[in-house]
Amino acid sequence: TQLLEQSPQFLSIQEGENLTVYCNSSSVFSSLQWYRQEPGEGPVLLVTVVTGGEVKKLKRLTFQFGDARKDSSLHITAAQPGDTGLYLCAVSNAGNNRKLIWGLGTSLAVNP
Amino acid sequence: DAGVIQSPRHEVTEMGQEVTLRCKPISGHNSLFWYRQTMMRGLELLIYFNNNVPIDDSGMPEDRFSAKMPNASFSTLKIQPSEPRDSAVYFCASSRGQGSNTEAFFGQGTRLTVV
C-alpha cells in the first residue's frame, strides 16, 4: 500500500486542454513537493507547499495544498507538449529529518 | 554548474557480478541521496549522507548494498553480488542546507540491468 496515492496514473490529452492531477494521503505532512521527470532524466522540483490551503502558481501550473495538509492538486491550463512527463509528489514529516516519501506519479502525455 | 553527475548512464551485468555506481554532487552541497526507481515501487530512498556522514541507511535493501562518501565531491553505491531484482534506475541527488523542504537536485540516473 502506497502512503501517497497519485491519480490518475496515466493521462493523455490534446494540446490546449486543461487537466488536474492529485496527490492524496490519509496522513498529515509538514510539507509537500511536486516534481516533474522527463524520460531519461532525474526529477526536477516545481514547487514546495507548506501551509494548509496554500495556493502557488508557476506560469500555467497551479498547485494547491489541502487545508488539512493531507492532499494536493496540480492544475495545468492550456497544456503544451512540453508539459509531457511524469509528475511526482513527495512529502516529509517534520520529525523525520531529510527523508522524502514519494508517490508513484502521474504520467502525462500532451499530444500536438 | 554541471549539476549532479552520475556514471555510468547504463550498466548491463550478469547476476553475481559486482556493480559500482558513481556520483559527483553539486559543489557546495552538503547532503547526498541515493534513490532507486522502479515502475512498481516508484522512487525509494536507499541512503543519505550529510557532510559525508551516512545519516539514514534504513532504505538499503540488504547487505549486498553498500554506499560510501569518502569526500564532499564523490560517492559510490556498490552492489555485490548483483541479482536480477536489482534492475532499476538508480539516482543520486544532492542538496544544500538543512530541512526536508530544501530542493534536491537529481542526476540523470544509472539504468542498471542484471541478467
PDB file of C-alpha atoms in Angstrom:
ATOM      1  CA  THR A   1       0.000   0.000   0.000  1.00  0.00           C
ATOM      2  CA  GLN A   2       1.361   3.363  -1.034  1.00  0.00           C
ATOM      3  CA  LEU A   3       1.405   6.090   1.593  1.00  0.00           C
ATOM      4  CA  LEU A   4       0.829   8.575  -1.212  1.00  0.00           C
ATOM      5  CA  GLU A   5      -1.747   7.886  -3.900  1.00  0.00           C
ATOM      6  CA  GLN A   6      -1.414   9.799  -7.131  1.00  0.00           C
ATOM      7  CA  SER A   7      -4.214   9.889  -9.680  1.00  0.00           C
ATOM      8  CA  PRO A   8      -4.714   9.366 -12.445  1.00  0.00           C
ATOM      9  CA  GLN A   9      -1.823   7.023 -13.111  1.00  0.00           C
ATOM     10  CA  PHE A  10      -1.801   7.863 -16.830  1.00  0.00           C
ATOM     11  CA  LEU A  11      -3.266  10.799 -18.723  1.00  0.00           C
ATOM     12  CA  SER A  12      -3.171  11.520 -22.445  1.00  0.00           C
ATOM     13  CA  ILE A  13      -4.655  14.795 -23.688  1.00  0.00           C
ATOM     14  CA  GLN A  14      -4.556  17.159 -26.635  1.00  0.00           C
ATOM     15  CA  GLU A  15      -2.615  20.387 -26.667  1.00  0.00           C
ATOM     16  CA  GLY A  16      -4.673  23.236 -25.266  1.00  0.00           C
ATOM     17  CA  GLU A  17      -6.724  21.160 -22.825  1.00  0.00           C
ATOM     18  CA  ASN A  18      -6.809  21.718 -19.069  1.00  0.00           C
ATOM     19  CA  LEU A  19      -6.073  18.968 -16.561  1.00  0.00           C
ATOM     20  CA  THR A  20      -5.800  18.295 -12.850  1.00  0.00           C
ATOM     21  CA  VAL A  21      -3.773  15.589 -11.128  1.00  0.00           C
ATOM     22  CA  TYR A  22      -3.979  14.643  -7.487  1.00  0.00           C
ATOM     23  CA  CYS A  23      -1.800  13.503  -4.627  1.00  0.00           C
ATOM     24  CA  ASN A  24      -3.685  12.046  -1.653  1.00  0.00           C
ATOM     25  CA  SER A  25      -2.884  10.506   1.696  1.00  0.00           C
ATOM     26  CA  SER A  26      -4.587   9.714   4.986  1.00  0.00           C
ATOM     27  CA  SER A  27      -1.635  11.190   6.889  1.00  0.00           C
ATOM     28  CA  VAL A  28      -0.782  14.795   7.678  1.00  0.00           C
ATOM     29  CA  PHE A  29       2.514  16.177   6.427  1.00  0.00           C
ATOM     30  CA  SER A  30       4.585  19.220   7.209  1.00  0.00           C
ATOM     31  CA  SER A  31       5.317  19.926   3.559  1.00  0.00           C
ATOM     32  CA  LEU A  32       4.717  18.613   0.067  1.00  0.00           C
ATOM     33  CA  GLN A  33       6.748  18.960  -3.086  1.00  0.00           C
ATOM     34  CA  TRP A  34       5.835  18.479  -6.754  1.00  0.00           C
ATOM     35  CA  TYR A  35       8.476  17.336  -9.239  1.00  0.00           C
ATOM     36  CA  ARG A  36       8.421  16.723 -12.990  1.00  0.00           C
ATOM     37  CA  GLN A  37      10.534  13.983 -14.518  1.00  0.00           C
ATOM     38  CA  GLU A  38      11.209  13.759 -18.251  1.00  0.00           C
ATOM     39  CA  PRO A  39      12.271  10.492 -19.922  1.00  0.00           C
ATOM     40  CA  GLY A  40      15.911   9.684 -19.277  1.00  0.00           C
ATOM     41  CA  GLU A  41      16.278  12.447 -16.705  1.00  0.00           C
ATOM     42  CA  GLY A  42      16.003  12.863 -12.969  1.00  0.00           C
ATOM     43  CA  PRO A  43      13.079  14.644 -11.287  1.00  0.00           C
ATOM     44  CA  VAL A  44      13.147  18.447 -11.190  1.00  0.00           C
ATOM     45  CA  LEU A  45      11.468  20.391  -8.397  1.00  0.00           C
ATOM     46  CA  LEU A  46       8.457  22.501  -9.433  1.00  0.00           C
ATOM     47  CA  VAL A  47       7.173  23.768  -6.087  1.00  0.00           C
ATOM     48  CA  THR A  48       7.100  23.244  -2.325  1.00  0.00           C
ATOM     49  CA  VAL A  49       3.940  23.920  -0.303  1.00  0.00           C
ATOM     50  CA  VAL A  50       3.943  24.054   3.485  1.00  0.00           C
ATOM     51  CA  THR A  51       0.770  25.800   4.668  1.00  0.00           C
ATOM     52  CA  GLY A  52      -2.678  24.195   4.650  1.00  0.00           C
ATOM     53  CA  GLY A  53      -4.810  25.791   1.939  1.00  0.00           C
ATOM     54  CA  GLU A  54      -1.779  27.318   0.240  1.00  0.00           C
ATOM     55  CA  VAL A  55      -2.018  28.028  -3.497  1.00  0.00           C
ATOM     56  CA  LYS A  56       1.049  28.618  -5.648  1.00  0.00           C
ATOM     57  CA  LYS A  57       1.204  29.460  -9.332  1.00  0.00           C
ATOM     58  CA  LEU A  58       4.027  28.755 -11.745  1.00  0.00           C
ATOM     59  CA  LYS A  59       3.029  30.144 -15.159  1.00  0.00           C
ATOM     60  CA  ARG A  60       0.255  27.794 -16.356  1.00  0.00           C
ATOM     61  CA  LEU A  61       0.609  25.468 -13.356  1.00  0.00           C
ATOM     62  CA  THR A  62      -1.441  25.963 -10.173  1.00  0.00           C
ATOM     63  CA  PHE A  63      -0.606  23.971  -7.047  1.00  0.00           C
ATOM     64  CA  GLN A  64      -2.841  23.678  -4.011  1.00  0.00           C
ATOM     65  CA  PHE A  65      -2.129  22.118  -0.622  1.00  0.00           C
ATOM     66  CA  GLY A  66      -5.224  20.807   1.153  1.00  0.00           C
ATOM     67  CA  ASP A  67      -6.476  22.592   4.271  1.00  0.00           C
ATOM     68  CA  ALA A  68      -5.668  19.551   6.390  1.00  0.00           C
ATOM     69  CA  ARG A  69      -2.237  19.105   4.729  1.00  0.00           C
ATOM     70  CA  LYS A  70      -3.138  15.573   3.606  1.00  0.00           C
ATOM     71  CA  ASP A  71      -3.535  16.143  -0.108  1.00  0.00           C
ATOM     72  CA  SER A  72      -2.572  18.352  -3.006  1.00  0.00           C
ATOM     73  CA  SER A  73      -3.596  19.068  -6.565  1.00  0.00           C
ATOM     74  CA  LEU A  74      -1.774  20.299  -9.640  1.00  0.00           C
ATOM     75  CA  HIS A  75      -3.803  22.029 -12.333  1.00  0.00           C
ATOM     76  CA  ILE A  76      -2.354  22.781 -15.767  1.00  0.00           C
ATOM     77  CA  THR A  77      -4.089  25.289 -18.005  1.00  0.00           C
ATOM     78  CA  ALA A  78      -3.794  25.049 -21.787  1.00  0.00           C
ATOM     79  CA  ALA A  79      -1.384  22.106 -21.717  1.00  0.00           C
ATOM     80  CA  GLN A  80       1.508  22.085 -24.183  1.00  0.00           C
ATOM     81  CA  PRO A  81       3.639  19.193 -25.484  1.00  0.00           C
ATOM     82  CA  GLY A  82       6.483  20.489 -23.324  1.00  0.00           C
ATOM     83  CA  ASP A  83       4.395  19.616 -20.251  1.00  0.00           C
ATOM     84  CA  THR A  84       4.739  15.916 -21.073  1.00  0.00           C
ATOM     85  CA  GLY A  85       6.413  13.953 -18.295  1.00  0.00           C
ATOM     86  CA  LEU A  86       5.969  12.120 -15.014  1.00  0.00           C
ATOM     87  CA  TYR A  87       4.585  14.319 -12.237  1.00  0.00           C
ATOM     88  CA  LEU A  88       5.664  13.173  -8.793  1.00  0.00           C
ATOM     89  CA  CYS A  89       4.612  14.357  -5.375  1.00  0.00           C
ATOM     90  CA  ALA A  90       6.804  13.875  -2.333  1.00  0.00           C
ATOM     91  CA  VAL A  91       6.133  14.542   1.328  1.00  0.00           C
ATOM     92  CA  SER A  92       8.072  14.793   4.524  1.00  0.00           C
ATOM     93  CA  ASN A  93       7.354  14.814   8.211  1.00  0.00           C
ATOM     94  CA  ALA A  94       8.990  17.493  10.300  1.00  0.00           C
ATOM     95  CA  GLY A  95      10.384  14.939  12.695  1.00  0.00           C
ATOM     96  CA  ASN A  96      11.844  12.704  10.007  1.00  0.00           C
ATOM     97  CA  ASN A  97      14.927  14.714   9.077  1.00  0.00           C
ATOM     98  CA  ARG A  98      15.549  14.722   5.349  1.00  0.00           C
ATOM     99  CA  LYS A  99      13.580  11.661   4.292  1.00  0.00           C
ATOM    100  CA  LEU A 100      11.057  12.216   1.492  1.00  0.00           C
ATOM    101  CA  ILE A 101       8.270   9.752   0.698  1.00  0.00           C
ATOM    102  CA  TRP A 102       7.301   9.633  -2.961  1.00  0.00           C
ATOM    103  CA  GLY A 103       4.147   8.810  -4.877  1.00  0.00           C
ATOM    104  CA  LEU A 104       4.302   6.639  -7.996  1.00  0.00           C
ATOM    105  CA  GLY A 105       3.466   9.608 -10.194  1.00  0.00           C
ATOM    106  CA  THR A 106       1.082  10.614 -12.955  1.00  0.00           C
ATOM    107  CA  SER A 107       2.419  10.035 -16.442  1.00  0.00           C
ATOM    108  CA  LEU A 108       1.158  12.869 -18.664  1.00  0.00           C
ATOM    109  CA  ALA A 109       1.300  12.899 -22.447  1.00  0.00           C
ATOM    110  CA  VAL A 110       0.264  16.076 -24.260  1.00  0.00           C
ATOM    111  CA  ASN A 111      -0.275  15.434 -27.945  1.00  0.00           C
ATOM    112  CA  PRO A 112       0.226  18.213 -30.517  1.00  0.00           C
TER     113      PRO A 112
ATOM    114  CA  ASP B   1      27.493  24.351 -12.804  1.00  0.00           C
ATOM    115  CA  ALA B   2      27.360  20.914 -14.438  1.00  0.00           C
ATOM    116  CA  GLY B   3      24.795  19.596 -11.989  1.00  0.00           C
ATOM    117  CA  VAL B   4      24.900  16.185 -10.339  1.00  0.00           C
ATOM    118  CA  ILE B   5      26.980  13.819 -12.449  1.00  0.00           C
ATOM    119  CA  GLN B   6      26.394  10.084 -12.406  1.00  0.00           C
ATOM    120  CA  SER B   7      28.276   7.310 -14.138  1.00  0.00           C
ATOM    121  CA  PRO B   8      27.799   5.096 -15.940  1.00  0.00           C
ATOM    122  CA  ARG B   9      24.486   6.054 -17.611  1.00  0.00           C
ATOM    123  CA  HIS B  10      23.790   2.439 -18.451  1.00  0.00           C
ATOM    124  CA  GLU B  11      25.136  -0.782 -16.969  1.00  0.00           C
ATOM    125  CA  VAL B  12      24.354  -4.323 -18.021  1.00  0.00           C
ATOM    126  CA  THR B  13      25.880  -7.038 -15.905  1.00  0.00           C
ATOM    127  CA  GLU B  14      25.483 -10.712 -15.157  1.00  0.00           C
ATOM    128  CA  MET B  15      23.973 -11.982 -11.970  1.00  0.00           C
ATOM    129  CA  GLY B  16      26.610 -12.389  -9.281  1.00  0.00           C
ATOM    130  CA  GLN B  17      28.884  -9.639 -10.554  1.00  0.00           C
ATOM    131  CA  GLU B  18      29.843  -6.580  -8.555  1.00  0.00           C
ATOM    132  CA  VAL B  19      28.384  -3.275  -9.702  1.00  0.00           C
ATOM    133  CA  THR B  20      29.659   0.163  -8.691  1.00  0.00           C
ATOM    134  CA  LEU B  21      27.681   3.321  -9.390  1.00  0.00           C
ATOM    135  CA  ARG B  22      29.327   6.695  -9.054  1.00  0.00           C
ATOM    136  CA  CYS B  23      28.105  10.184  -8.218  1.00  0.00           C
ATOM    137  CA  LYS B  24      29.602  13.657  -8.131  1.00  0.00           C
ATOM    138  CA  PRO B  25      27.297  16.074  -6.285  1.00  0.00           C
ATOM    139  CA  ILE B  26      26.980  19.762  -6.975  1.00  0.00           C
ATOM    140  CA  SER B  27      29.859  21.684  -5.437  1.00  0.00           C
ATOM    141  CA  GLY B  28      28.882  23.262  -2.129  1.00  0.00           C
ATOM    142  CA  HIS B  29      26.011  20.879  -1.453  1.00  0.00           C
ATOM    143  CA  ASN B  30      26.293  19.129   1.889  1.00  0.00           C
ATOM    144  CA  SER B  31      23.649  16.414   1.530  1.00  0.00           C
ATOM    145  CA  LEU B  32      23.721  13.499  -0.892  1.00  0.00           C
ATOM    146  CA  PHE B  33      20.981  10.972  -1.535  1.00  0.00           C
ATOM    147  CA  TRP B  34      20.879   7.628  -3.365  1.00  0.00           C
ATOM    148  CA  TYR B  35      17.488   6.580  -4.769  1.00  0.00           C
ATOM    149  CA  ARG B  36      16.222   3.579  -6.716  1.00  0.00           C
ATOM    150  CA  GLN B  37      13.297   3.932  -9.147  1.00  0.00           C
ATOM    151  CA  THR B  38      11.130   1.118 -10.500  1.00  0.00           C
ATOM    152  CA  MET B  39       7.710   1.064 -12.096  1.00  0.00           C
ATOM    153  CA  MET B  40       6.240  -0.982  -9.271  1.00  0.00           C
ATOM    154  CA  ARG B  41       7.705   0.824  -6.275  1.00  0.00           C
ATOM    155  CA  GLY B  42       8.479   4.285  -7.628  1.00  0.00           C
ATOM    156  CA  LEU B  43      11.304   6.282  -6.054  1.00  0.00           C
ATOM    157  CA  GLU B  44      12.784   4.735  -2.927  1.00  0.00           C
ATOM    158  CA  LEU B  45      15.411   6.416  -0.780  1.00  0.00           C
ATOM    159  CA  LEU B  46      18.257   3.999  -0.164  1.00  0.00           C
ATOM    160  CA  ILE B  47      20.625   6.122   1.921  1.00  0.00           C
ATOM    161  CA  TYR B  48      21.567   9.719   2.506  1.00  0.00           C
ATOM    162  CA  PHE B  49      24.692  11.466   3.714  1.00  0.00           C
ATOM    163  CA  ASN B  50      25.089  14.805   5.433  1.00  0.00           C
ATOM    164  CA  ASN B  51      28.575  16.312   5.423  1.00  0.00           C
ATOM    165  CA  ASN B  52      29.915  12.969   4.126  1.00  0.00           C
ATOM    166  CA  VAL B  53      28.455  11.035   7.078  1.00  0.00           C
ATOM    167  CA  PRO B  54      25.731   8.406   6.482  1.00  0.00           C
ATOM    168  CA  ILE B  55      22.631   9.583   8.366  1.00  0.00           C
ATOM    169  CA  ASP B  56      19.908   7.129   7.370  1.00  0.00           C
ATOM    170  CA  ASP B  57      20.559   3.851   5.566  1.00  0.00           C
ATOM    171  CA  SER B  58      17.282   2.180   6.530  1.00  0.00           C
ATOM    172  CA  GLY B  59      16.296   2.030   2.871  1.00  0.00           C
ATOM    173  CA  MET B  60      19.255  -0.108   1.843  1.00  0.00           C
ATOM    174  CA  PRO B  61      17.627  -3.397   0.802  1.00  0.00           C
ATOM    175  CA  GLU B  62      20.158  -5.796   2.287  1.00  0.00           C
ATOM    176  CA  ASP B  63      23.802  -6.375   2.987  1.00  0.00           C
ATOM    177  CA  ARG B  64      24.562  -6.732  -0.691  1.00  0.00           C
ATOM    178  CA  PHE B  65      24.211  -2.951  -0.956  1.00  0.00           C
ATOM    179  CA  SER B  66      26.798  -0.547   0.420  1.00  0.00           C
ATOM    180  CA  ALA B  67      27.473   3.160  -0.060  1.00  0.00           C
ATOM    181  CA  LYS B  68      30.443   5.357   0.688  1.00  0.00           C
ATOM    182  CA  MET B  69      31.209   9.048   0.574  1.00  0.00           C
ATOM    183  CA  PRO B  70      34.972   9.459   1.063  1.00  0.00           C
ATOM    184  CA  ASN B  71      34.840  13.216   0.430  1.00  0.00           C
ATOM    185  CA  ALA B  72      32.411  16.012  -0.369  1.00  0.00           C
ATOM    186  CA  SER B  73      32.710  15.549  -4.121  1.00  0.00           C
ATOM    187  CA  PHE B  74      32.299  11.809  -4.611  1.00  0.00           C
ATOM    188  CA  SER B  75      30.078   8.931  -3.590  1.00  0.00           C
ATOM    189  CA  THR B  76      29.670   5.321  -4.658  1.00  0.00           C
ATOM    190  CA  LEU B  77      26.884   2.781  -4.395  1.00  0.00           C
ATOM    191  CA  LYS B  78      28.036  -0.805  -4.663  1.00  0.00           C
ATOM    192  CA  ILE B  79      26.012  -3.958  -5.166  1.00  0.00           C
ATOM    193  CA  GLN B  80      27.823  -7.236  -4.544  1.00  0.00           C
ATOM    194  CA  PRO B  81      26.684  -9.739  -5.661  1.00  0.00           C
ATOM    195  CA  SER B  82      24.105  -8.304  -8.036  1.00  0.00           C
ATOM    196  CA  GLU B  83      20.767 -10.044  -8.678  1.00  0.00           C
ATOM    197  CA  PRO B  84      18.154  -9.603 -11.445  1.00  0.00           C
ATOM    198  CA  ARG B  85      15.746  -7.974  -8.964  1.00  0.00           C
ATOM    199  CA  ASP B  86      18.271  -5.144  -8.545  1.00  0.00           C
ATOM    200  CA  SER B  87      17.471  -3.981 -12.075  1.00  0.00           C
ATOM    201  CA  ALA B  88      16.238  -0.388 -11.813  1.00  0.00           C
ATOM    202  CA  VAL B  89      17.264   3.206 -12.406  1.00  0.00           C
ATOM    203  CA  TYR B  90      19.486   4.491  -9.630  1.00  0.00           C
ATOM    204  CA  PHE B  91      19.531   8.221  -8.966  1.00  0.00           C
ATOM    205  CA  CYS B  92      21.898  10.340  -6.978  1.00  0.00           C
ATOM    206  CA  ALA B  93      20.712  13.726  -5.707  1.00  0.00           C
ATOM    207  CA  SER B  94      22.320  16.496  -3.722  1.00  0.00           C
ATOM    208  CA  SER B  95      21.081  19.499  -1.788  1.00  0.00           C
ATOM    209  CA  ARG B  96      22.365  22.367   0.293  1.00  0.00           C
ATOM    210  CA  GLY B  97      21.206  23.238   3.777  1.00  0.00           C
ATOM    211  CA  GLN B  98      19.060  21.549   6.354  1.00  0.00           C
ATOM    212  CA  GLY B  99      15.398  20.708   6.351  1.00  0.00           C
ATOM    213  CA  SER B 100      13.230  18.495   4.201  1.00  0.00           C
ATOM    214  CA  ASN B 101      11.947  21.484   2.187  1.00  0.00           C
ATOM    215  CA  THR B 102      15.322  22.041   0.632  1.00  0.00           C
ATOM    216  CA  GLU B 103      15.377  21.420  -3.109  1.00  0.00           C
ATOM    217  CA  ALA B 104      17.048  18.187  -4.180  1.00  0.00           C
ATOM    218  CA  PHE B 105      18.926  18.245  -7.499  1.00  0.00           C
ATOM    219  CA  PHE B 106      18.981  14.911  -9.278  1.00  0.00           C
ATOM    220  CA  GLY B 107      21.482  13.407 -11.673  1.00  0.00           C
ATOM    221  CA  GLN B 108      20.415  11.718 -14.888  1.00  0.00           C
ATOM    222  CA  GLY B 109      20.499   8.308 -13.278  1.00  0.00           C
ATOM    223  CA  THR B 110      22.162   4.974 -13.994  1.00  0.00           C
ATOM    224  CA  ARG B 111      19.967   2.357 -15.645  1.00  0.00           C
ATOM    225  CA  LEU B 112      21.101  -0.992 -14.260  1.00  0.00           C
ATOM    226  CA  THR B 113      20.125  -4.270 -15.877  1.00  0.00           C
ATOM    227  CA  VAL B 114      21.181  -7.512 -14.211  1.00  0.00           C
ATOM    228  CA  VAL B 115      20.717 -10.563 -16.412  1.00  0.00           C
TER     229      VAL B 115
END
